[in-house]
Coordinates of C-alpha atoms in Angstrom, one line a residue:
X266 CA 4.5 -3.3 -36.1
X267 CA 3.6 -0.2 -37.8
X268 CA 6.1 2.4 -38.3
X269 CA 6.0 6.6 -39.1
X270 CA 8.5 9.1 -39.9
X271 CA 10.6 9.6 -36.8
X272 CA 9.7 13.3 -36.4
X273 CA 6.0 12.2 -36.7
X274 CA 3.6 13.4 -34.0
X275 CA 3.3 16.7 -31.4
X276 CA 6.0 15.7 -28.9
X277 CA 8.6 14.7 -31.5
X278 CA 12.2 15.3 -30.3
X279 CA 11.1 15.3 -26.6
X280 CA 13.1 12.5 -24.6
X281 CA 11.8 10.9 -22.0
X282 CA 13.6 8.7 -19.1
X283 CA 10.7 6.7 -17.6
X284 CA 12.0 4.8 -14.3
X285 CA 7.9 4.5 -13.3
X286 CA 6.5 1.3 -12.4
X287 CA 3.1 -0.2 -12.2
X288 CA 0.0 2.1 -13.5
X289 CA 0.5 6.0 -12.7
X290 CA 3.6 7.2 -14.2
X291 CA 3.7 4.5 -17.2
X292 CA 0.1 5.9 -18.1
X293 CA 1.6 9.4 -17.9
X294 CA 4.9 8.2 -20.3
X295 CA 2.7 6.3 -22.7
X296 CA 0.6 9.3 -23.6
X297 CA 3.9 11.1 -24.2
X298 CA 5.0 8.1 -26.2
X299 CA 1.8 7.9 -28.0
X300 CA 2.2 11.9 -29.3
X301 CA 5.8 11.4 -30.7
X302 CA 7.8 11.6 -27.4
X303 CA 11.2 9.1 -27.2
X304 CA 10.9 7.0 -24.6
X305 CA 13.0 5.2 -22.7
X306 CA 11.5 3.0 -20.0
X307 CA 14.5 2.0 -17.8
X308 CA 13.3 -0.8 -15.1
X309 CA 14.6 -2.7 -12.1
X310 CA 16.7 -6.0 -13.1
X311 CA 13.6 -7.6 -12.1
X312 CA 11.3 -6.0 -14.0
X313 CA 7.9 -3.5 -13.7
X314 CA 6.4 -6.2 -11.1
X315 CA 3.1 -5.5 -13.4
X316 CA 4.8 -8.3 -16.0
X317 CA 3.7 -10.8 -13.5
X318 CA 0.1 -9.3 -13.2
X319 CA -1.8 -12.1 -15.1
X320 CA -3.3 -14.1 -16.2
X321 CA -4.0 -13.3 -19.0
X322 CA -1.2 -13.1 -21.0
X323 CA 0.7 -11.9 -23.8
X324 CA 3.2 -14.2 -24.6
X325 CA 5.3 -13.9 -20.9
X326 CA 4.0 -10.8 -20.2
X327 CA 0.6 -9.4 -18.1
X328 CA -1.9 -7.6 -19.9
X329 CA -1.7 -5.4 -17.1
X330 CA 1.7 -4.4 -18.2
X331 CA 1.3 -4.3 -21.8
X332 CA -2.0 -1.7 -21.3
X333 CA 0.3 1.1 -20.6
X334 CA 3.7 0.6 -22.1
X335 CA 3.9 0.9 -25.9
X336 CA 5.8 3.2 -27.7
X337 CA 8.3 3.0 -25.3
X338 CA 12.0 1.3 -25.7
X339 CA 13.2 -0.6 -22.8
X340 CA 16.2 -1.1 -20.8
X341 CA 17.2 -3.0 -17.5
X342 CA 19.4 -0.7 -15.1
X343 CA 20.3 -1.8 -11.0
X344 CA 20.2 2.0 -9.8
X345 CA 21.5 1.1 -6.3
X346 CA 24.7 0.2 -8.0
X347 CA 27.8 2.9 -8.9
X348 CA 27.5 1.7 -12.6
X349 CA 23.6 1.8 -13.1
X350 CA 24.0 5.2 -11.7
X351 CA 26.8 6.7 -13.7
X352 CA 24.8 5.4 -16.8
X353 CA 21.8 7.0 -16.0
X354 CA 23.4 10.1 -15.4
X355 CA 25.0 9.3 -19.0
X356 CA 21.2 9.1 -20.6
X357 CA 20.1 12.0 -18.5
X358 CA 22.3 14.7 -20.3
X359 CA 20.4 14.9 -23.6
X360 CA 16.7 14.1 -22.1
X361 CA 14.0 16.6 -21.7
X362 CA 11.8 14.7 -19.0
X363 CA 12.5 12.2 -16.3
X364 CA 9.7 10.6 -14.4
X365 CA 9.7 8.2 -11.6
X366 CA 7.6 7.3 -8.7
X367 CA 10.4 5.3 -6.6
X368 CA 9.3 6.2 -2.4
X369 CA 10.7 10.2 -1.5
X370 CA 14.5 9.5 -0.4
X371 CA 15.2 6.6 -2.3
X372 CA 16.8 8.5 -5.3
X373 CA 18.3 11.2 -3.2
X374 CA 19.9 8.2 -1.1
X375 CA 22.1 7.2 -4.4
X376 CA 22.3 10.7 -5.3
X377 CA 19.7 11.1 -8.1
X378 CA 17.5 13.6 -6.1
X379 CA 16.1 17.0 -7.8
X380 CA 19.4 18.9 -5.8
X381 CA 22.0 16.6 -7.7
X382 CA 20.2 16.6 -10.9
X383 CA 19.5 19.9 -11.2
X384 CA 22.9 21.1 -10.7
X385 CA 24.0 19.3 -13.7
X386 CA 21.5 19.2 -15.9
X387 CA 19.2 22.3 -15.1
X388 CA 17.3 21.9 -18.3
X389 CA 15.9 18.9 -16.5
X390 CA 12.2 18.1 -15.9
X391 CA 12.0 15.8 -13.0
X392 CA 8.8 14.6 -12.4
X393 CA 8.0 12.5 -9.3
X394 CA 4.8 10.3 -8.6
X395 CA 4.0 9.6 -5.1
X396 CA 1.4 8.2 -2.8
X397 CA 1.7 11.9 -0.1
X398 CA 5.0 13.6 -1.6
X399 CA 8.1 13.8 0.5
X400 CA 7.2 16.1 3.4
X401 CA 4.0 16.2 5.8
X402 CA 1.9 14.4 8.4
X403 CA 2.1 11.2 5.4
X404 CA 5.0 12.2 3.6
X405 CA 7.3 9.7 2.4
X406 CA 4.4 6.3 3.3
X407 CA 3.4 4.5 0.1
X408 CA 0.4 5.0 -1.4
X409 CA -2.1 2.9 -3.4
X410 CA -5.0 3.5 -5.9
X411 CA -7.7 1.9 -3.6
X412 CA -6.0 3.1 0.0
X413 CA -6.3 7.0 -1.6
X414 CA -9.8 5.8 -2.8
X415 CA -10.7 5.1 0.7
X416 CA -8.5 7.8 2.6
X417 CA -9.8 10.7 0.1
X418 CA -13.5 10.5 0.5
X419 CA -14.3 8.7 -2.8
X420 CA -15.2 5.3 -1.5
X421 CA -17.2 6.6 0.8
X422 CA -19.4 8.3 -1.7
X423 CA -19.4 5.5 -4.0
X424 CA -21.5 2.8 -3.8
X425 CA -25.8 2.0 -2.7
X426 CA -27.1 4.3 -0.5
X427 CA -27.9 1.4 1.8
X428 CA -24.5 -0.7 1.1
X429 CA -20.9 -0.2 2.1
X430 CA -18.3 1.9 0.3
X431 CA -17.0 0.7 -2.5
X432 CA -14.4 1.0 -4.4
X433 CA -14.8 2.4 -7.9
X434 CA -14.1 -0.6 -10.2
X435 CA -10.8 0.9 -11.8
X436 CA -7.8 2.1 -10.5
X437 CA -9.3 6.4 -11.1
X438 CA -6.6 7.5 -9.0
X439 CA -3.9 6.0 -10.5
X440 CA -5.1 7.1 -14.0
X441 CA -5.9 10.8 -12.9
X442 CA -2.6 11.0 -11.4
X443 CA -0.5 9.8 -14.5
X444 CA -2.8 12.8 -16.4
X445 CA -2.2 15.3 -14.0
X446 CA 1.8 14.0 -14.5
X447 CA 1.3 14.4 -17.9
X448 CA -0.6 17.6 -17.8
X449 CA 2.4 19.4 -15.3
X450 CA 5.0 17.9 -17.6
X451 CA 3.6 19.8 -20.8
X452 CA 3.6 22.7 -18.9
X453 CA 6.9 23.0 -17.8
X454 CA 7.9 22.1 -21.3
X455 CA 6.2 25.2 -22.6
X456 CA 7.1 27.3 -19.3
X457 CA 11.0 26.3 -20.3
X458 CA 11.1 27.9 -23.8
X459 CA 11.0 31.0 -21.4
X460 CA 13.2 30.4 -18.8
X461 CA 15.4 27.4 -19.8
X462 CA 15.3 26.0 -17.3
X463 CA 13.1 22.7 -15.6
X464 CA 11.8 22.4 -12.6
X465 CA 10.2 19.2 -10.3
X466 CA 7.0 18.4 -10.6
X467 CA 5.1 16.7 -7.5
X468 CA 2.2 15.0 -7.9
X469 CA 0.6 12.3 -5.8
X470 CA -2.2 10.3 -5.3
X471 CA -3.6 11.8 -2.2
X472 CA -3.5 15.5 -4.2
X473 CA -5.4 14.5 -7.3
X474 CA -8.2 11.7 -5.9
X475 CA -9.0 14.9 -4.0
X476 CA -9.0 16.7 -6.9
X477 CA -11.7 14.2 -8.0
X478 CA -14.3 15.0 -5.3
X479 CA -16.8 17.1 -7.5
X480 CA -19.6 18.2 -6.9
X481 CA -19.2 16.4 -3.2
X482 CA -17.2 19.0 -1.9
X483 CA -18.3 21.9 -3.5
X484 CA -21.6 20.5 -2.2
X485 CA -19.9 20.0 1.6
X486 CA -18.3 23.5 1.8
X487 CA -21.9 25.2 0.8
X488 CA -24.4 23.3 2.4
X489 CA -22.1 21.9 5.5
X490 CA -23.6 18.7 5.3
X491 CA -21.6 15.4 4.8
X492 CA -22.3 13.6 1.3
X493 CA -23.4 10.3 1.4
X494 CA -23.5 6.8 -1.1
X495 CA -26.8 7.4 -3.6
X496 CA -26.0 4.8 -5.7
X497 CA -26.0 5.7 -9.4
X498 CA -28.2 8.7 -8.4
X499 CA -26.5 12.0 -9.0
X500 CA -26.6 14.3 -5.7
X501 CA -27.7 17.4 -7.1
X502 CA -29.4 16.5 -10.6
X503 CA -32.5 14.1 -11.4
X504 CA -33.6 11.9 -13.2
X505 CA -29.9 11.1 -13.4
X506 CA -29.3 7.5 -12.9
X507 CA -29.9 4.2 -14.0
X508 CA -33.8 2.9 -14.3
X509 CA -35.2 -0.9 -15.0
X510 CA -36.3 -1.2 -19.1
X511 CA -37.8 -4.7 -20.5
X512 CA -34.2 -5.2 -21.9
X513 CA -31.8 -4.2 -18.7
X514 CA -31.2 -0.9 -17.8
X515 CA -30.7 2.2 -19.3
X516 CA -29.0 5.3 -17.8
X517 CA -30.9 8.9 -17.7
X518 CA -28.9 11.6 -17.8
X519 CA -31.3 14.6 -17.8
X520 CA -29.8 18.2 -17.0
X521 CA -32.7 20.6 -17.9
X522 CA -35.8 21.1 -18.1
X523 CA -35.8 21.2 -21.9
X524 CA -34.6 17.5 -21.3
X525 CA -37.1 16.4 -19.2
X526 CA -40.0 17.8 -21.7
X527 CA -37.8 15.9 -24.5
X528 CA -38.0 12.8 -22.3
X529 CA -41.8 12.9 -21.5
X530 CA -42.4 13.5 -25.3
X531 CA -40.6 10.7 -25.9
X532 CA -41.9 8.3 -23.8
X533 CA -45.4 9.6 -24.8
X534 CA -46.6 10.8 -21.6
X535 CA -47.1 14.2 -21.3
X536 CA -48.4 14.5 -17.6
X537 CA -45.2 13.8 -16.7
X538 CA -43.9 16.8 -18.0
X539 CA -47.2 18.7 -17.1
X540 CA -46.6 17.6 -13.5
X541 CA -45.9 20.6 -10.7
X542 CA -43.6 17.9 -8.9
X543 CA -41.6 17.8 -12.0
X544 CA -41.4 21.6 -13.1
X545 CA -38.0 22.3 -12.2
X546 CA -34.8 20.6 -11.0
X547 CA -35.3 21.0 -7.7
X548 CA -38.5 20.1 -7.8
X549 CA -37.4 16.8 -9.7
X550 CA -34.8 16.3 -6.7
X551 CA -37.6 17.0 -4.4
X552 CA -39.7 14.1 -5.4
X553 CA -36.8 12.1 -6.3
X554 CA -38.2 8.7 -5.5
X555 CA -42.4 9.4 -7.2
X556 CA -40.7 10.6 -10.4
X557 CA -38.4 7.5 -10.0
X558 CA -41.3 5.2 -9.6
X559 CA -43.4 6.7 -12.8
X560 CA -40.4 6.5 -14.9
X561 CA -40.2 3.2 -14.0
X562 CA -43.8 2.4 -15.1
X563 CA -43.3 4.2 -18.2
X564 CA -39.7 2.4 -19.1
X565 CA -41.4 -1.2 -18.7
X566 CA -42.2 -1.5 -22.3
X567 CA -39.0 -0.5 -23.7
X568 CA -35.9 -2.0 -24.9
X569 CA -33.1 -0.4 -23.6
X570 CA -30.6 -0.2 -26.1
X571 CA -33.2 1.2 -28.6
X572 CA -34.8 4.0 -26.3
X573 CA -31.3 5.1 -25.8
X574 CA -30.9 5.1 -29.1
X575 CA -34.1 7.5 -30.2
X576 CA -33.5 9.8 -26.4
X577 CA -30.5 10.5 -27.8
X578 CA -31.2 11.3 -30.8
X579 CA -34.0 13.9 -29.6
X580 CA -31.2 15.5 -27.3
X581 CA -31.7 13.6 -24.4
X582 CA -28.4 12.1 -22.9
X583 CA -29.4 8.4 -22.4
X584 CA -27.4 4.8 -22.5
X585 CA -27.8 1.4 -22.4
X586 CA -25.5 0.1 -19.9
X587 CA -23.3 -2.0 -21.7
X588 CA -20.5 -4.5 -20.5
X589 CA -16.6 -4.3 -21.7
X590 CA -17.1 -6.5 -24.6
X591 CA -19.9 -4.4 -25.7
X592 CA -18.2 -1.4 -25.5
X593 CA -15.1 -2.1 -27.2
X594 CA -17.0 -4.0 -30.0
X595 CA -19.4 -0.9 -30.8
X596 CA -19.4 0.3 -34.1
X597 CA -18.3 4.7 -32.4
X598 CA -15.5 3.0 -30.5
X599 CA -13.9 1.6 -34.3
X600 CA -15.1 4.3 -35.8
X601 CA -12.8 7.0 -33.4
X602 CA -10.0 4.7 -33.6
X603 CA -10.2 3.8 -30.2
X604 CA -8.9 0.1 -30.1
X605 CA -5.6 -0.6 -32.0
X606 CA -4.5 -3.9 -33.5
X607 CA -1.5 -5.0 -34.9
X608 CA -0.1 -8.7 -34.8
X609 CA -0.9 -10.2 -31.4
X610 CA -0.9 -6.7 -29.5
X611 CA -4.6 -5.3 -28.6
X612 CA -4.7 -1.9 -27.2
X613 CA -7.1 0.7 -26.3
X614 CA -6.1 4.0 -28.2
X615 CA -5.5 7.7 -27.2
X616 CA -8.8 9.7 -26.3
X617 CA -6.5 13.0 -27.2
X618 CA -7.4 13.7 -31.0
X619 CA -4.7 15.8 -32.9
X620 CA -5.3 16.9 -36.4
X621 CA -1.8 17.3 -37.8
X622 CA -0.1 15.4 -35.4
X623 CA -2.1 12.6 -33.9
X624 CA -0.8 9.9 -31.6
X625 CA 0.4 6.6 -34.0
X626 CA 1.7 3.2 -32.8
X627 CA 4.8 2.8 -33.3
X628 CA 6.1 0.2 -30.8
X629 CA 5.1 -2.4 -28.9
X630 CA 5.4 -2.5 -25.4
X631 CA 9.2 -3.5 -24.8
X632 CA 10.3 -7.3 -23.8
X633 CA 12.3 -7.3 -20.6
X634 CA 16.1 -6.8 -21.5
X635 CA 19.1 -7.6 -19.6
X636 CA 20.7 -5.6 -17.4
X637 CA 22.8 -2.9 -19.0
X638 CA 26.1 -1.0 -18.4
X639 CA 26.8 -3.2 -15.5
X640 CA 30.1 -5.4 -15.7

């Protein structure tokens, strides 16, 4: 396991209490934990249920779990008990941050609510994940990545034009959420070097895969019109979508017209860019499926991978589309730091890039431990 100076990275000195469980709030705690934050995931006497997540496996534990928990110490603690309760209390009067996502009422049943723990420790930050937040037509109901995907409008825009709404293939909502956690809790970090004081923090599911519906409601407030599925075609921009090659296909990106020239140049065919159809974006959009079919024509001879490569390198935004493995073996992703190894543990690494004080791995993701403080 690799090890730095204690006082090594941007959140140094910060303590966290992280009673989260499954995706959401350990995402948000591990990208404290990554920057230098202590923290100090505290789970049920049966564990984070995402231990049991697998196959596959690392050693007894899912991969699902061991994703999102490193850097973090660990700890067993039966909250619904006096003495689980008194010793959280005990942990919570040096830490800066506490995040949970346990259903609205639950803590403030065994008197952990915001009231109670504000009242002794009002230098607190108490963030809560939830599915609706405590109050409301929904508050207090669970809430799950794919039941916001489908309650929030993003399944229904996701998917073939001709197909069913589908859900995107990774948990977005879950992952925005613990961002938009971690996001709130920097602020009222900063915002309590003013005041002293912490604050809650609500965040749930249902606000941010709302959050998430750009440009398709932007698009529905102006134009009053309901967006539909279009597949990998973007709704307001074109080409911009995926296209057949001789190798697989490649992904367009195009955003201007400077672009689209780049693109014709490129592919050697300069009616294309000569073409009143094609003059402008909205023209493009216009004639969506024409220009879809010459591109087409035009991308036959071509291997995908390697007209990515030169597009891009003329400015145009073009990929290959590539599968997991592919990705995570590329020579960018090693080259950014983006997949960590040490021993047995595999990770994917932060995306937030700090000059003086970037994220290091310093634990592994903890092994279940006993129950504590509870004779």
């Amino acid at each position: 396991m690799a090890h730095t100076l204690p006082n090594a990275g941007a959140l140094a000195g910060c303590k966290v209490i992280d009673l989260s469980r499954v995706l959401g709030g350990p995402y948000c705690t591990q990208i404290l934990a990554d920057h230098g934050a202590d923290v100090l995931k505290i789970e049920p006497p049966g564990g984070d249920e995402t231990r049991g997540w697998g196959p596959p496996f690392l050693g007894e534990t899912a991969s699902y779990f061991v994703g999102v928990n490193r850097n973090k110490d660990g700890m067993t603690l039966d909250l619904s008990q006096p003495a689980g309760q008194d010793l959280l209390r005990h942990l919570l009067a040096d830490a800066d941050v506490m995040v949970e996502n346990f259903k609205p009422g639950t803590l403030e049943k065994w008197g952990l609510g915001y009231e109670d723990l504000k009242a002794a420790f009002p230098a607190l930050i108490h963030c809560r994940v939830s599915g609706f937040g405590s109050d409301g037509p929904l508050g207090g109901l669970p809430g799950y990545d794919a039941c916001a995907q489908a309650m929030c409008g993003l399944m229904s825009v996701n998917g073939d034009a001709d197909g069913e709404a589908t859900r995107v293939g990774l948990p977005v909502v879950d992952m925005v959420t613990g961002l938009n956690a971690a996001v709130a809790i920097l602020l009222a970090l900063n915002e309590r070097t003013r005041s002293g004081l912490g604050q809650f923090l609500d965040i749930t599911l249902y606000d941010c895969a709302l959050s998430l519906l750009h440009p398709h409601a932007p698009n529905y407030f102006y134009s009053g019109k309901v967006p539909q599925r279009s597949g990998n075609a973007h709704p307001n921009i074109a080409p911009y979508e995926t296209l057949p090659t001789a190798s697989g296909p490649i992904f367009l990106a195009v955003g201007n017209n400077r672009q689209f020239a780049m693109l014709a140049q490129t592919l050697d065919a300069p009616a294309l860019s000569a073409d009143a159809r094609y003059a402008t974006n909205a023209d493009r959009l216009r004639h969506r499926q024409a220009l879809r079919d010459d591109l087409t024509a035009l991308l036959a001879r071509h291997e995908a991978a390697a007209l990515a490569d030169q597009l891009l390198r003329a400015g145009v935004p073009a990929a290959a589309v590539q599968t997991v493995d592919q990705a995570l073996a590329h020579p960018h992703t090693r080259h950014r730091g983006m997949v960590l190894e040490q021993g047995d543990y595999k990770g994917v690494g932060s995306p937030i890039k700090l000059s003086r004080t970037p994220a290091t791995l310093r634990k592994l993701p903890p092994d279940l431990a006993p129950p504590a403080g509870q004779d």
